[in-house]
mmCIF file of C-alpha atoms in Angstrom:
data_model
loop_
_atom_site.group_PDB
_atom_site.id
_atom_site.type_symbol
_atom_site.label_atom_id
_atom_site.label_comp_id
_atom_site.label_asym_id
_atom_site.label_seq_id
_atom_site.Cartn_x
_atom_site.Cartn_y
_atom_site.Cartn_z
ATOM 1 C CA MET A 1 -35.697 143.668 136.703
ATOM 2 C CA GLY A 2 -38.962 143.722 134.525
ATOM 3 C CA ASP A 3 -39.175 141.937 131.047
ATOM 4 C CA ALA A 4 -39.467 145.555 129.681
ATOM 5 C CA ALA A 5 -36.433 146.797 131.504
ATOM 6 C CA ASP A 6 -34.460 143.579 130.367
ATOM 7 C CA ALA A 7 -35.264 143.860 126.613
ATOM 8 C CA GLU A 8 -34.455 147.375 126.860
ATOM 9 C CA PHE A 9 -30.781 146.389 128.455
ATOM 10 C CA LEU A 10 -30.365 143.353 125.996
ATOM 11 C CA GLU A 11 -31.279 145.477 122.942
ATOM 12 C CA LEU A 12 -28.364 148.166 124.456
ATOM 13 C CA ALA A 13 -25.647 145.130 124.791
ATOM 14 C CA VAL A 14 -26.262 143.529 121.438
ATOM 15 C CA LEU A 15 -26.154 147.052 119.799
ATOM 16 C CA VAL A 16 -22.839 147.614 121.522
ATOM 17 C CA VAL A 17 -21.109 144.553 120.480
ATOM 18 C CA ASP A 18 -22.450 144.917 116.989
ATOM 19 C CA ILE A 19 -21.017 148.421 116.749
ATOM 20 C CA ALA A 20 -17.475 147.090 118.494
ATOM 21 C CA ARG A 21 -17.471 144.316 116.067
ATOM 22 C CA GLU A 22 -18.048 146.942 112.773
ATOM 23 C CA ILE A 23 -15.563 149.042 113.947
ATOM 24 C CA GLN A 24 -13.103 146.561 114.474
ATOM 25 C CA LEU A 25 -13.838 145.149 111.039
ATOM 26 C CA ARG A 26 -14.087 148.414 109.116
ATOM 27 C CA ALA A 27 -10.440 150.031 110.964
ATOM 28 C CA ALA A 28 -9.177 146.555 109.974
ATOM 29 C CA MET A 29 -9.815 147.187 106.351
ATOM 30 C CA SER A 30 -9.246 150.890 106.500
ATOM 31 C CA THR A 31 -6.168 151.376 108.600
ATOM 32 C CA PRO A 32 -2.796 150.216 107.630
ATOM 33 C CA VAL A 33 -1.562 149.008 110.501
ATOM 34 C CA VAL A 34 -0.067 145.449 111.762
ATOM 35 C CA PRO A 35 -3.424 143.277 112.658
ATOM 36 C CA LEU A 36 -3.423 142.329 116.371
ATOM 37 C CA THR A 37 -5.477 139.486 117.767
ATOM 38 C CA GLN A 38 -8.087 140.652 120.305
ATOM 39 C CA THR A 39 -5.946 139.755 123.357
ATOM 40 C CA GLN A 40 -2.852 141.401 122.004
ATOM 41 C CA GLY A 41 -5.221 144.629 121.158
ATOM 42 C CA GLN A 42 -6.509 144.425 125.039
ATOM 43 C CA VAL A 43 -2.731 144.360 126.167
ATOM 44 C CA MET A 44 -1.880 146.908 123.947
ATOM 45 C CA ARG A 45 -4.424 149.175 125.047
ATOM 46 C CA TYR A 46 -4.173 148.597 128.693
ATOM 47 C CA VAL A 47 -0.533 149.330 128.467
ATOM 48 C CA HIS A 48 -0.870 152.396 126.383
ATOM 49 C CA ASP A 49 -3.529 153.666 128.758
ATOM 50 C CA HIS A 50 -1.309 152.746 132.123
ATOM 51 C CA PRO A 51 2.512 153.013 131.675
ATOM 52 C CA GLY A 52 4.960 151.335 133.611
ATOM 53 C CA CYS A 53 2.207 148.594 134.568
ATOM 54 C CA SER A 54 3.147 145.163 135.367
ATOM 55 C CA ALA A 55 1.957 141.878 133.793
ATOM 56 C CA THR A 56 -0.265 141.334 136.745
ATOM 57 C CA ASP A 57 -1.679 144.828 136.466
ATOM 58 C CA ILE A 58 -2.547 143.896 132.740
ATOM 59 C CA ALA A 59 -3.867 140.689 133.507
ATOM 60 C CA ASP A 60 -5.939 142.054 136.526
ATOM 61 C CA GLY A 61 -7.093 145.114 134.775
ATOM 62 C CA SER A 62 -8.109 143.589 131.536
ATOM 63 C CA GLY A 63 -9.682 140.757 132.875
ATOM 64 C CA LEU A 64 -7.079 138.062 130.796
ATOM 65 C CA GLN A 65 -5.590 135.090 132.140
ATOM 66 C CA ARG A 66 -1.861 135.731 133.295
ATOM 67 C CA ALA A 67 -0.681 133.028 130.891
ATOM 68 C CA ASN A 68 -2.256 134.971 127.591
ATOM 69 C CA VAL A 69 -1.075 138.347 129.153
ATOM 70 C CA SER A 70 2.485 136.872 129.027
ATOM 71 C CA ALA A 71 2.072 135.440 125.532
ATOM 72 C CA ALA A 72 0.934 138.811 124.021
ATOM 73 C CA LEU A 73 3.557 140.789 125.691
ATOM 74 C CA ARG A 74 5.877 138.257 123.803
ATOM 75 C CA ASP A 75 4.471 139.067 120.825
ATOM 76 C CA LEU A 76 3.992 142.677 121.195
ATOM 77 C CA ARG A 77 7.497 142.913 122.461
ATOM 78 C CA GLY A 78 8.618 141.347 118.862
ATOM 79 C CA ARG A 79 6.984 143.646 117.040
ATOM 80 C CA GLY A 80 8.420 146.626 118.675
ATOM 81 C CA TYR A 81 5.113 147.568 120.567
ATOM 82 C CA ILE A 82 6.469 147.390 123.975
ATOM 83 C CA THR A 83 9.323 147.544 126.591
ATOM 84 C CA SER A 84 9.934 146.443 129.701
ATOM 85 C CA ARG A 85 12.435 147.900 132.185
ATOM 86 C CA ARG A 86 13.212 146.988 136.079
ATOM 87 C CA ASP A 87 10.711 149.022 138.570
ATOM 88 C CA GLU A 88 13.182 151.780 140.182
ATOM 89 C CA ASP A 89 12.017 151.024 143.770
ATOM 90 C CA ASP A 90 11.817 146.949 143.519
ATOM 91 C CA GLY A 91 14.202 145.609 141.406
ATOM 92 C CA ARG A 92 12.363 142.467 141.112
ATOM 93 C CA ALA A 93 9.695 143.779 139.311
ATOM 94 C CA ILE A 94 9.225 144.495 135.663
ATOM 95 C CA ARG A 95 7.367 147.632 134.354
ATOM 96 C CA ILE A 96 5.823 147.747 130.952
ATOM 97 C CA ASP A 97 5.496 150.715 128.229
ATOM 98 C CA ALA A 98 4.210 151.334 125.033
ATOM 99 C CA THR A 99 7.047 152.371 122.445
ATOM 100 C CA PRO A 100 6.722 155.491 119.977
ATOM 101 C CA LEU A 101 5.539 152.800 117.289
ATOM 102 C CA ALA A 102 3.094 151.558 119.417
ATOM 103 C CA ASP A 103 2.149 154.946 120.312
ATOM 104 C CA GLU A 104 1.710 156.318 116.674
ATOM 105 C CA THR A 105 -0.321 152.766 115.825
ATOM 106 C CA ILE A 106 -2.873 153.233 118.645
ATOM 107 C CA ALA A 107 -3.448 156.985 117.364
ATOM 108 C CA LYS A 108 -4.164 155.924 113.704
ATOM 109 C CA LEU A 109 -6.500 153.181 115.101
ATOM 110 C CA ARG A 110 -8.377 155.683 117.245
ATOM 111 C CA ARG A 111 -8.376 158.405 114.509
ATOM 112 C CA SER A 112 -9.991 155.732 112.078
ATOM 113 C CA TRP A 113 -12.564 154.336 114.792
ATOM 114 C CA ALA A 114 -13.417 158.224 115.618
ATOM 115 C CA GLU A 115 -14.033 158.908 111.699
ATOM 116 C CA LEU A 116 -16.105 155.683 111.280
ATOM 117 C CA VAL A 117 -18.287 156.308 114.419
ATOM 118 C CA SER A 118 -18.702 159.773 113.189
ATOM 119 C CA ASP A 119 -19.523 159.070 109.289
ATOM 120 C CA ALA A 120 -22.162 156.624 110.647
ATOM 121 C CA TRP A 121 -23.514 159.292 113.371
ATOM 122 C CA ASN A 122 -23.798 162.058 110.939
ATOM 123 C CA ALA A 123 -25.283 159.839 108.213
ATOM 124 C CA ASP A 124 -28.467 161.949 108.950
ATOM 125 C CA ALA A 125 -26.829 165.607 108.585
ATOM 126 C CA ALA A 126 -30.135 167.024 108.729
ATOM 127 C CA ASP A 127 -30.415 166.826 112.510
ATOM 128 C CA ASP A 128 -27.649 168.208 114.932
ATOM 129 C CA HIS A 129 -27.108 165.171 117.128
ATOM 130 C CA THR A 130 -24.425 166.860 119.337
ATOM 131 C CA PRO A 131 -26.554 166.877 122.448
ATOM 132 C CA ASN A 132 -27.251 163.657 122.261
ATOM 133 C CA LEU A 133 -23.787 162.469 121.812
ATOM 134 C CA ASP A 134 -22.824 164.278 124.777
ATOM 135 C CA HIS A 135 -25.274 162.207 126.709
ATOM 136 C CA LEU A 136 -24.661 159.033 124.869
ATOM 137 C CA THR A 137 -20.682 158.800 125.754
ATOM 138 C CA ALA A 138 -21.259 159.845 129.511
ATOM 139 C CA ASP A 139 -23.613 156.780 129.549
ATOM 140 C CA LEU A 140 -21.518 154.419 127.958
ATOM 141 C CA ALA A 141 -18.759 155.871 130.021
ATOM 142 C CA ARG A 142 -20.672 154.886 133.094
ATOM 143 C CA ILE A 143 -21.746 151.604 131.815
ATOM 144 C CA ARG A 144 -18.035 150.984 131.283
ATOM 145 C CA GLU A 145 -16.984 151.778 134.483
ATOM 146 C CA GLY A 146 -19.957 149.807 136.495
ATOM 147 C CA LEU A 147 -18.675 146.842 134.672
ATOM 148 C CA ARG A 148 -14.834 147.438 135.465
ATOM 149 C CA ALA A 149 -15.844 148.037 139.155
ATOM 150 C CA HIS A 150 -17.825 144.776 139.321
ATOM 151 C CA ARG A 151 -14.726 142.758 137.302
ATOM 152 C CA ALA A 152 -12.553 144.445 140.015
ATOM 153 C CA THR A 153 -14.547 143.096 143.019
ATOM 154 C CA LYS A 154 -13.391 139.672 142.016
ATOM 155 C CA ALA A 155 -17.240 139.031 142.384
ATOM 156 C CA PHE A 156 -16.615 138.582 138.357
ATOM 157 C CA ARG A 157 -15.256 135.129 137.845
ATOM 158 C CA ILE A 158 -15.230 132.819 134.485
ATOM 159 C CA PRO A 159 -16.439 129.203 135.739
ATOM 160 C CA SER A 160 -14.085 126.604 135.100
ATOM 161 C CA PRO A 161 -15.335 124.161 132.212
ATOM 162 C CA ALA A 162 -16.977 120.899 133.960
ATOM 163 C CA PRO A 163 -14.665 117.888 133.967
ATOM 164 C CA LEU A 164 -14.807 116.154 130.781
ATOM 165 C CA GLY A 165 -15.334 112.600 131.134
ATOM 166 C CA GLY A 166 -14.880 109.532 128.653
ATOM 167 C CA GLY A 167 -16.247 109.779 125.114
ATOM 168 C CA THR A 168 -15.370 113.534 124.768
ATOM 169 C CA ASP A 169 -13.080 115.408 123.001
ATOM 170 C CA SER A 170 -11.485 117.950 125.231
ATOM 171 C CA THR A 171 -9.986 120.124 122.582
ATOM 172 C CA HIS A 172 -13.747 120.765 121.593
ATOM 173 C CA HIS A 173 -15.716 120.084 124.124
ATOM 174 C CA LEU A 174 -17.960 117.660 121.904
ATOM 175 C CA VAL A 175 -19.222 114.621 122.675
ATOM 176 C CA ILE A 176 -18.533 112.047 120.398
ATOM 177 C CA ALA A 177 -21.502 109.779 119.493
ATOM 178 C CA GLU A 178 -20.841 106.289 120.596
ATOM 179 C CA GLY A 179 -22.418 103.690 118.203
ATOM 180 C CA PRO A 180 -24.663 101.194 118.969
ATOM 181 C CA SER A 181 -23.746 98.540 121.546
ATOM 182 C CA THR A 182 -22.845 95.425 119.976
ATOM 183 C CA ASP A 183 -22.823 93.442 123.016
ATOM 184 C CA GLY A 184 -26.324 92.070 122.583
ATOM 185 C CA ASP A 185 -27.936 94.373 124.977
#
């Protein structure tokens, strides 16, 4: 890809991340719901959009580590947002569903997101942006599906961190500076 195209996609990526962050910040301030961590939010959205999914489905579909999904599920179950049930065909499998409380909470959040985006979109009331919005929504959906398809091929791997040797703090991956040698070298 050429430098101009790279710059355009870089700008698009930065805009999408910035917009998502603004929506999250403003919705958290204006929507009276119990705040969730980013992981809990991802898990909750996946369960809401895929009723009867398994924990493995959630991990695969959201790109989260299985252990993080399990921890989020425990927290969400404790808050009354999800229920678990045995699979009707395979009694060993557990199926996860959103509760009515979760559905109501997600609906409030999504209405808040829509209102925030609508207000920002319509800030310049002199122009009718509706045709552009249709194209933008379709283009963003295509990008999202392309990213999800790439991840689903298992070609998407998060590299493991390099092993840490002596003189490092494994918690924060910081190299601890060693003082000057005192052995006369």
